[in-house]
Coordinates of C-alpha atoms and ligand atoms in Angstrom, one line a residue:
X464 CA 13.7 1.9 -16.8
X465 CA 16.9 3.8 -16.3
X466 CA 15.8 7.0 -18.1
X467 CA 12.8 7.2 -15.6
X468 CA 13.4 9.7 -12.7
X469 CA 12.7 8.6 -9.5
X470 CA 9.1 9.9 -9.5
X471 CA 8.2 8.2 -12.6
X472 CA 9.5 4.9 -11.5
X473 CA 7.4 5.4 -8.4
X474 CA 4.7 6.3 -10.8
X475 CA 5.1 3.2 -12.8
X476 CA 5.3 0.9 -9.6
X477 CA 1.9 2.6 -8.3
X478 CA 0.5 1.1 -11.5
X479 CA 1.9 -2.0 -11.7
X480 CA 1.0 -2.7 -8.1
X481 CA -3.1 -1.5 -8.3
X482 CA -4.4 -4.9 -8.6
X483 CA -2.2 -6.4 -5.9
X484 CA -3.0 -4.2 -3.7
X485 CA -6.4 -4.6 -4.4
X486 CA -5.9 -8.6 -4.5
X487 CA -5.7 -9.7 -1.2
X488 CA -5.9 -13.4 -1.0
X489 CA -3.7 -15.9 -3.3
X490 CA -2.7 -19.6 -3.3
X491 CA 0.3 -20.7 -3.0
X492 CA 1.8 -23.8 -4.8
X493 CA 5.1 -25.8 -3.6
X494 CA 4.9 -28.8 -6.1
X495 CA 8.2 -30.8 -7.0
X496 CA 9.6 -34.2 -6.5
X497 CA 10.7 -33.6 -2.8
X498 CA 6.1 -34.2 -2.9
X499 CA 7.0 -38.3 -3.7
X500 CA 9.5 -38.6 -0.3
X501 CA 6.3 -36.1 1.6
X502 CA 9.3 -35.2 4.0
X503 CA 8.8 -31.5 3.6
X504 CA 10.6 -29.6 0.7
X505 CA 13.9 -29.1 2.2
X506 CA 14.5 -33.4 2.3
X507 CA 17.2 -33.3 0.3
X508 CA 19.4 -30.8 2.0
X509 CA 17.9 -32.4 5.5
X510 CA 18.6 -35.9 4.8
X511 CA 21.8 -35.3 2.9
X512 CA 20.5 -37.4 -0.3
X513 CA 22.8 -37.5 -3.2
X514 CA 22.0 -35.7 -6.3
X515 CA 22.2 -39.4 -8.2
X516 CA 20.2 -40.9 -6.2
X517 CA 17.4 -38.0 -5.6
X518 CA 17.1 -37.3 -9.4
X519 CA 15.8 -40.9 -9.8
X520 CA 12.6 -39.2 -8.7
X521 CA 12.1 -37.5 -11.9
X522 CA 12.2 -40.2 -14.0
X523 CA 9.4 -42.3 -12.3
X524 CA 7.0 -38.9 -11.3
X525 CA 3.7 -39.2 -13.2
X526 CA 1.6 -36.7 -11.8
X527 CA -2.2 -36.7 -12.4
X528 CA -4.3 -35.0 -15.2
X529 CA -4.1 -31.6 -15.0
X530 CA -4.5 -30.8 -11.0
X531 CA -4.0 -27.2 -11.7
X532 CA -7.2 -26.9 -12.7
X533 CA -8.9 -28.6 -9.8
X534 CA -6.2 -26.2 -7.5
X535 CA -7.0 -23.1 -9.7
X536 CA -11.3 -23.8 -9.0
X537 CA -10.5 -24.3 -5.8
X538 CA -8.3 -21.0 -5.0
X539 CA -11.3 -18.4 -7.3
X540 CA -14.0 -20.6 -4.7
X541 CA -12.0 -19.6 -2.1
X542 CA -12.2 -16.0 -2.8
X543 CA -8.4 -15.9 -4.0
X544 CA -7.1 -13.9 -6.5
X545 CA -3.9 -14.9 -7.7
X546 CA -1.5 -17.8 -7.4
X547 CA 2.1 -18.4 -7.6
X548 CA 3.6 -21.8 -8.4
X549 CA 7.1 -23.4 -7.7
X550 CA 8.6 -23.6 -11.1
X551 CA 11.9 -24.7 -9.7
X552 CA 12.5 -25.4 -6.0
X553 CA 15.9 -25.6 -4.1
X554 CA 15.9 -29.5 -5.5
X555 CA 16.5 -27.9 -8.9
X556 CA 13.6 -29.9 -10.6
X557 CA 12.2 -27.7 -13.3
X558 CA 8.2 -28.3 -13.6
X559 CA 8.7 -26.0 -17.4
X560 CA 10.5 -26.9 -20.3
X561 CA 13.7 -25.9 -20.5
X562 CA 16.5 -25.6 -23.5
X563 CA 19.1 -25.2 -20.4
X564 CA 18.7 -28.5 -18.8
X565 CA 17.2 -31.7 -19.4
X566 CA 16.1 -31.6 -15.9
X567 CA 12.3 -31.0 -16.4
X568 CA 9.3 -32.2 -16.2
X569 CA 8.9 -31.8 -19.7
X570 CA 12.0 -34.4 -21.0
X571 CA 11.5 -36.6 -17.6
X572 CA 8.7 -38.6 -16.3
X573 CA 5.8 -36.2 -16.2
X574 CA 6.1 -35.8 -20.3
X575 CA 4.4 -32.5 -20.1
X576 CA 4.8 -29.0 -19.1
X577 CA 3.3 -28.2 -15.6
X578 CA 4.1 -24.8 -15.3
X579 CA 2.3 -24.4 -19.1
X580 CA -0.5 -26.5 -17.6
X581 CA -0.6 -24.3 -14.7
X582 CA -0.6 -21.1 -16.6
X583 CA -4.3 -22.2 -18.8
X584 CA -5.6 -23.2 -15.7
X585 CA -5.0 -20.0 -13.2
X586 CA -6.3 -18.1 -16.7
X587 CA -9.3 -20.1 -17.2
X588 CA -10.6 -19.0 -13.6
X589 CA -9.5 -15.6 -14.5
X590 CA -6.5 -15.5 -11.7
X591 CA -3.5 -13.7 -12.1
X592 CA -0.2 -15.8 -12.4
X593 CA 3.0 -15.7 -10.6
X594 CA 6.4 -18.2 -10.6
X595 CA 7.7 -18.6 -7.7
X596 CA 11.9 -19.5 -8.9
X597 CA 14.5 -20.8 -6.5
X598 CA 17.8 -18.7 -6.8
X599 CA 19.2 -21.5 -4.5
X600 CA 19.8 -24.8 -6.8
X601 CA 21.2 -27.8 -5.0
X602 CA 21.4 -29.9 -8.3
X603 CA 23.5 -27.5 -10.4
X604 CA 27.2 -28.4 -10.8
X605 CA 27.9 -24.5 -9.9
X606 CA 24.9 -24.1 -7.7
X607 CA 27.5 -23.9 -4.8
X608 CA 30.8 -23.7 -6.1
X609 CA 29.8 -20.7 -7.6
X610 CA 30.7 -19.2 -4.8
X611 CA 34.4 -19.4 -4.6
X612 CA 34.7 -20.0 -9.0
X613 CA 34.8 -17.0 -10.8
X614 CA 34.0 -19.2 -13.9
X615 CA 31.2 -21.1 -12.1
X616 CA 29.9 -18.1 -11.3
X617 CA 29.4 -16.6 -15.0
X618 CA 28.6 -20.0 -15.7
X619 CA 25.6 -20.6 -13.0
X620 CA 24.1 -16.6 -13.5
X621 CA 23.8 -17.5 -17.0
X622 CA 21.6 -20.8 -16.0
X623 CA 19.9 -18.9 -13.9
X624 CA 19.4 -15.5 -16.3
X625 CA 18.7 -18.2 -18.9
X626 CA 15.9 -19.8 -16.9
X627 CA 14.0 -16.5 -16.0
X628 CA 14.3 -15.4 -19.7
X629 CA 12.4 -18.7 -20.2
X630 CA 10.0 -18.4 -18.1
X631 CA 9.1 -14.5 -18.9
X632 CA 8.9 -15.8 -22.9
X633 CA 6.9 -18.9 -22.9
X634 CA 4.0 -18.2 -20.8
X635 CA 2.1 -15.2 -22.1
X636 CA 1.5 -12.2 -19.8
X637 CA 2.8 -13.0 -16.3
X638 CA 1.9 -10.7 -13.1
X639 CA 4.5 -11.7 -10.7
X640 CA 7.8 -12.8 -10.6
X641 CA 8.3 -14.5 -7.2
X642 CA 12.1 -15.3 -6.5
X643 CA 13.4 -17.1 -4.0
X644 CA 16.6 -17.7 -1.5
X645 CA 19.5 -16.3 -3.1
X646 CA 22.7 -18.3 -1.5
X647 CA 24.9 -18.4 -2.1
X648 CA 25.9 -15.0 -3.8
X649 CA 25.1 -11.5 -3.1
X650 CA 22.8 -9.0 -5.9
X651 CA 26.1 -8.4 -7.6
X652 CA 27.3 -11.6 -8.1
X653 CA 23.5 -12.6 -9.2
X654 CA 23.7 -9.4 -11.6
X655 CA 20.2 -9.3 -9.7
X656 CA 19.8 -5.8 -11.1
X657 CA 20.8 -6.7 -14.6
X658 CA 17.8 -10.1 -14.7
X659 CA 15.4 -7.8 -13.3
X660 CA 15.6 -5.2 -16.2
X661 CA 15.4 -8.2 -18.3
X662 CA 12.7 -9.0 -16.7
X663 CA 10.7 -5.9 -17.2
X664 CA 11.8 -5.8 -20.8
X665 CA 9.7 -8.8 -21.4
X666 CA 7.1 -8.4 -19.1
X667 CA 6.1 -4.6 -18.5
X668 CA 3.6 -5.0 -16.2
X669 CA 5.5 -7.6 -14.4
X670 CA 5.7 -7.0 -10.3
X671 CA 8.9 -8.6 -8.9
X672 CA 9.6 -9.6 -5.2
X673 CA 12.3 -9.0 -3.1
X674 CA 14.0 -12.1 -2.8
X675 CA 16.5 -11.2 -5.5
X676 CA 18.7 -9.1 -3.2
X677 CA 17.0 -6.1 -4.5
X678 CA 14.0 -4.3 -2.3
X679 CA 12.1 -4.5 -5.9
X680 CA 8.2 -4.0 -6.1
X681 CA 6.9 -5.9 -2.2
X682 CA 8.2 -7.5 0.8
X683 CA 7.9 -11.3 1.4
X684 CA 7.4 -11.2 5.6
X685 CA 7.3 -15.5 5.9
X686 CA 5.3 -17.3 8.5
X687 CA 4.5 -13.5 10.5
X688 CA 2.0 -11.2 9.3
X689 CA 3.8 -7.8 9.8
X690 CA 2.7 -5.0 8.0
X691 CA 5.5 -3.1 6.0
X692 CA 6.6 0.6 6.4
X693 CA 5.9 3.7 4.4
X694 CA 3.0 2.5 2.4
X695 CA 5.2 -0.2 0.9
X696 CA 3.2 -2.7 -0.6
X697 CA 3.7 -6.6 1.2
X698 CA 2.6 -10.1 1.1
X699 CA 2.7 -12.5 3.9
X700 CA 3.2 -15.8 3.0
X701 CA 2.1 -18.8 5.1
X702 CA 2.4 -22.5 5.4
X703 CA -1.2 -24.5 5.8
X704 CA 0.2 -27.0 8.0
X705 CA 4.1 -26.2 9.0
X706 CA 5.7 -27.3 5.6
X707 CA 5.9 -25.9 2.4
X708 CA 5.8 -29.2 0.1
X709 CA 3.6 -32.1 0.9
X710 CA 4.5 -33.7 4.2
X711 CA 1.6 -35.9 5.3
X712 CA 3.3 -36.4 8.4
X713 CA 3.2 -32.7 9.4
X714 CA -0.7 -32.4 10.2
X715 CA -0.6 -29.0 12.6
X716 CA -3.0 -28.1 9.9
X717 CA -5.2 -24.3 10.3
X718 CA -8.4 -24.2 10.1
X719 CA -10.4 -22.1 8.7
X720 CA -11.4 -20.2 11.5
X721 CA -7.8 -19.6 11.8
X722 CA -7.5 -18.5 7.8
X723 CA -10.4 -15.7 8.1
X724 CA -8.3 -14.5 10.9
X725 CA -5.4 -14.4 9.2
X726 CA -7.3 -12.7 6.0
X727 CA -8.4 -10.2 8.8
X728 CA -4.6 -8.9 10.2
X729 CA -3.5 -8.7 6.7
X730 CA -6.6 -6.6 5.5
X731 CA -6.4 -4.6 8.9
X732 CA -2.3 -3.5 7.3
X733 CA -3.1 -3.3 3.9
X734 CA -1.0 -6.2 2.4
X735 CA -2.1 -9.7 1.0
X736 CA -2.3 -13.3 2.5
X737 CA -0.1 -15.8 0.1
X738 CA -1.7 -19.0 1.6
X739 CA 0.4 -22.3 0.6
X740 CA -0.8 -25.8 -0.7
X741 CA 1.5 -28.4 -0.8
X742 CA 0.0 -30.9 -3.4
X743 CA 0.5 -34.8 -3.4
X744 CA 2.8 -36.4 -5.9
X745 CA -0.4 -37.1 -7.9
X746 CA -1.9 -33.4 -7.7
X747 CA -4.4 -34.1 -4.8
X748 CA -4.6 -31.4 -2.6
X749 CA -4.6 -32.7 0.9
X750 CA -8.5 -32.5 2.5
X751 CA -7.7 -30.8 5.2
X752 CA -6.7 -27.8 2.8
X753 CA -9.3 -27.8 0.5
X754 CA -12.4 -28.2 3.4
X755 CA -11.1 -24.9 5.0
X756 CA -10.8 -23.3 1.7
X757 CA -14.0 -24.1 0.4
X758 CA -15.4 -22.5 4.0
X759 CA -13.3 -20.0 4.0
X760 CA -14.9 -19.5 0.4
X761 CA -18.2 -19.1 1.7
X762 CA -17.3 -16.8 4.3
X763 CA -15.4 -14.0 1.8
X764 CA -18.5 -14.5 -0.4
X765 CA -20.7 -13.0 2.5
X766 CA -18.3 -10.6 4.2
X767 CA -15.8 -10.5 1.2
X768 CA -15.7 -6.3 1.2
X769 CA -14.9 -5.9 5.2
X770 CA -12.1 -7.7 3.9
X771 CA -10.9 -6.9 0.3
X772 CA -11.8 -2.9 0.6
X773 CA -12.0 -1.9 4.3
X774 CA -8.3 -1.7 4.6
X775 CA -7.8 1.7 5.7
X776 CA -5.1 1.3 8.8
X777 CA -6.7 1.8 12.1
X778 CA -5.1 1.9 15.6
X779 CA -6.8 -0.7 17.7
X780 CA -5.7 -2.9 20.9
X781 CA -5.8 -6.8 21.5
X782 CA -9.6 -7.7 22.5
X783 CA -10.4 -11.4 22.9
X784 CA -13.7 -11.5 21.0
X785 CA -12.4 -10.3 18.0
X786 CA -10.7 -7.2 16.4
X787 CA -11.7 -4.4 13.0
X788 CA -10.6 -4.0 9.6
X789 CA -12.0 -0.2 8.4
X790 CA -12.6 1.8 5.7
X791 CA -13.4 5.6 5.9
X792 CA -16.0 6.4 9.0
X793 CA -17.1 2.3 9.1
X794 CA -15.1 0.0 11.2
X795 CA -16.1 -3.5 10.9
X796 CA -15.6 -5.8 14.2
X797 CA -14.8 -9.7 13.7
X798 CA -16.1 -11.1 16.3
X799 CA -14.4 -14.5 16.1
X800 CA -15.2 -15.4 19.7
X801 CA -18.8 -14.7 20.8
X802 CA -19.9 -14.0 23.8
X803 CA -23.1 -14.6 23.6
X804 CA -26.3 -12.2 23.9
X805 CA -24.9 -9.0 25.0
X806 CA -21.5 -7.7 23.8
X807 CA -19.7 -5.2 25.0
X808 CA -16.3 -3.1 23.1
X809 CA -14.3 -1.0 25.1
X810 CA -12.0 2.2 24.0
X811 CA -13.7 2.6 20.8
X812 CA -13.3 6.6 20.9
X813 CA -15.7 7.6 18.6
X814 CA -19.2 7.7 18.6
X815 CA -21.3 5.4 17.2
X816 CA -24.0 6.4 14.4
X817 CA -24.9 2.7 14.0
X818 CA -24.5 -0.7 14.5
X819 CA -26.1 -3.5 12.5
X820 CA -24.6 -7.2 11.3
X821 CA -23.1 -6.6 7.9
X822 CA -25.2 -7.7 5.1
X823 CA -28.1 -8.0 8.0
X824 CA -30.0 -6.3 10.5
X825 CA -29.7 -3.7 12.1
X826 CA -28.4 -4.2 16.6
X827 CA -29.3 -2.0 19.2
X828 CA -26.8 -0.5 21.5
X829 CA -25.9 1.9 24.2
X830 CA -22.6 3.8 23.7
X831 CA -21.3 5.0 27.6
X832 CA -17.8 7.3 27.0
X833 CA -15.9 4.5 25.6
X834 CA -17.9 1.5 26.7
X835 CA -19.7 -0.2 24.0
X836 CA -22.6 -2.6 24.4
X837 CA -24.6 -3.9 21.9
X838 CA -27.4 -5.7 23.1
X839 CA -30.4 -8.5 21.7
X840 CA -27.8 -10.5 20.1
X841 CA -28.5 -14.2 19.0
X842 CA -26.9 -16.8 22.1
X843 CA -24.7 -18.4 19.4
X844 CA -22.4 -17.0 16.9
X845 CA -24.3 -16.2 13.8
X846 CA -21.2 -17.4 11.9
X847 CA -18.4 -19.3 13.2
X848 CA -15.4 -18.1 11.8
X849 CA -16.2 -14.8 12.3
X850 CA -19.2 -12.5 12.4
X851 CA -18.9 -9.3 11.1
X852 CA -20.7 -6.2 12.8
X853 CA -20.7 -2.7 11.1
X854 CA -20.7 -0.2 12.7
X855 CA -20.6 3.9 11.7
X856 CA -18.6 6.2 13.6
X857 CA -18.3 9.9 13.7
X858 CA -14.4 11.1 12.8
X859 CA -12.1 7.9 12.1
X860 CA -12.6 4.4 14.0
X861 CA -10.2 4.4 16.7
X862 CA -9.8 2.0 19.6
X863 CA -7.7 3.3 22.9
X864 CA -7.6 1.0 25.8
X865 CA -4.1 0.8 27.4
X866 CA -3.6 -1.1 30.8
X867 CA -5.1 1.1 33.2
X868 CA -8.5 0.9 34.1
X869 CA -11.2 4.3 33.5
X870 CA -8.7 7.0 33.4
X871 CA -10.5 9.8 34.1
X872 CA -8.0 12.7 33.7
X873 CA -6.4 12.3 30.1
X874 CA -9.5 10.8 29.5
X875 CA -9.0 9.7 26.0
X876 CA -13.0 9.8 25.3
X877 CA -13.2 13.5 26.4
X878 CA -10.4 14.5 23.6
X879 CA -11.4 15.9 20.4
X880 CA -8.7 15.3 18.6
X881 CA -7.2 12.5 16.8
Ligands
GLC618 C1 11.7 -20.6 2.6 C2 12.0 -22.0 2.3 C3 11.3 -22.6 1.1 C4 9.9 -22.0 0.8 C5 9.9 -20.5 1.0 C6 8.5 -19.9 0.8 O1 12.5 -19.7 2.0 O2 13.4 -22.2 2.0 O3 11.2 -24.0 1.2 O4 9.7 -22.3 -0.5 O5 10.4 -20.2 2.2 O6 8.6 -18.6 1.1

């Protein structure tokens, strides 16, 4: 990497990145002990337990048969492409084999490899594969005292370095490297730059995150979908209810009216959805997941390209019945709130060549300057979650509005330009 000018590292990020930013949609994993207390993934920092008394969890986990494979069916049905799986969380739990501590699923309770089980069974459905690896290890001797201790310090990054060599040897081909909080240290007392080359070495096509302390190959936004600047590419990740883990108390769940919106805002700025799962101790993915994933399935395999290719940015404003992904001279409206048999679209500022349902039949409209109406609709939403109607413009779909009402000088209709 560090003979590469600038431009060619660009060059090889550009390549690395194609089918991510093609990808879209992934599931999201968070699968450890902290699953057997269901308190939400941070229960051992929370609730202060002590590392002897939390580690008795590992000894006594016995996990189902091979739930990745039911989670890995479930995520290609749902029209995802990828996953990424906890292979160590804060709790320090490693769900791989590992030479470097005895703390693993492997040499405790489980008696197997998850992460290896995982790996088959995101392959088998023809996913790509990511490890999500906490930075952050509250079970380590050195995990904090690294901090202040020199020797704790070369000690710990070794762990850690250790670990990620692991992980990047003993799984085959791996697409992303998904790292997590990095207290307590900063990218030069991680050596952040140092692991990542490492990283590459063994993995060439690898993409890495940027939760090593080093910007890397795509932003993380959490919980917020907010596009990233200067073409960067970006990944939102979000909760299903509000916790990571499984918390069977937490039961804000979405829906999956709320998860085709979501797949929407992130298609509409060119980034991917990371959408998380937070298995039982067993395996069992909680119903209220898996019911919204299997409809959300059903909707991507209808409207799938509005969503996975029409990602072309387009200016638009807040509209309550629903809101446009685009690609080229097509901008596609979800209309996730239906008004019933007329519907009308203001401050689209192009004309419109035509309008029909996509995948459907074709809707007649009237186009007044910037008023919209598209008229002889069905009374009730042809699909729930969100109908899509495509429509071809002249020029590139844009949507002006602003807050006053029919501004006739400036009129933004009348312009020409873009
Ligand atoms: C936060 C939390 C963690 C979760 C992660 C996912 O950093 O600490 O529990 O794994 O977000 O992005």
């Amino acid at each position: 990497m560090s003979q590469m000018t600038p431009e060619e590292v660009e060059k090889d990020r550009a390549r690395r990145l194609k089918w991510f930013r093609e990808a879209r949609f992934g599931m999201f994993i968070h699968w450890g002990l902290y699953a057997r207390l269901g308190r939400h993934e941070w229960v051992m920092n929370r609730e202060r337990i002590p590392v002897e008394e939390y580690e008795k969890l590992a000894d006594t986990w016995k996990p189902g048969e091979w739930p990745a494979r039911t989670w890995a069916k479930l995520a290609k049905k749902a029209g995802m492409r990828y996953m990424v799986m906890t292979t160590k969380h804060h709790e320090g739990f490693c769900l791989f084999d590992s030479a470097l501590t005895d703390y693993n699923a492997k040499k405790r309770g489980p008696g197997r490899d998850l992460v290896a089980e995982y790996v088959e069974a995101a392959r088998a459905e023809g996913l790509r594969v990511g490890f999500y690896y906490s930075m952050m290890d509250w079970h380590h001797p050195d995990g904090a005292r690294c901090k202040h201790d020199e020797q704790a310090r070369r000690r710990f990054v070794g762990y850690i370095h250790g670990q990620v060599r692991e992980l990047c040897t003993n799984y085959g081909k791996l697409d992303i490297m998904w790292y997590d909080v990095s207290w307590p240290l900063d990218a030069e007392g991680w050596e952040s730059a140092k692991m990542n080359a490492m990283v590459r070495q063994l993995q060439p096509d690898i993409i890495i995150n940027d939760r090593s302390q080093l910007p890397e190959d795509f932003g993380t936004p959490e919980q917020h979908i907010t596009p990233a600047s200067g073409g960067r590419a970006w990944e939102a990740c979000m909760t299903f209810n509000e916790s990571w883990g499984y918390t069977p108390i937490d039961t804000n769940y979405k829906s999956a009216w709320n998860v085709v919106g979501m797949l929407r805002q992130v298609a509409a700025g060119g980034g991917n959805l990371l959408l998380n799962i937070g298995p039982t101790p067993e395996g069992g993915v909680p119903v209220e997941c898996s019911t919204a994933l299997e409809e959300v399935g059903e909707w991507m395999s209808q409207y799938g390209p509005a969503i996975y290719e029409a990602t072309d940015p387009m200016q638009q404003e807040w509209f309550i019945t629903g809101a446009f992904t685009a690609k080229g001279d097509t901008a596609y409206f979800h209309c996730n709130r239906w008004p019933g048999e007329e519907m009308a679209i203001g401050g689209l500022v192009n004309k419109v060549v035509s309008a029909r349902f996509m995948g459907g039949k074709p809707i007649e409209f009237k186009q007044v300057k910037d008023r919209l109406v598209l008229m002889g609709l069905p009374s009730q939403a042809p699909d729930p979650l969100a109908t899509v109607i495509e429509l071809k413009v002249e020029d590139t779909p844009r949507q002006v509005l602003g807050a006053g009402h029919v501004i006739i000088e400036n009129d933004p209709w009348a312009k020409t330009d873009k």
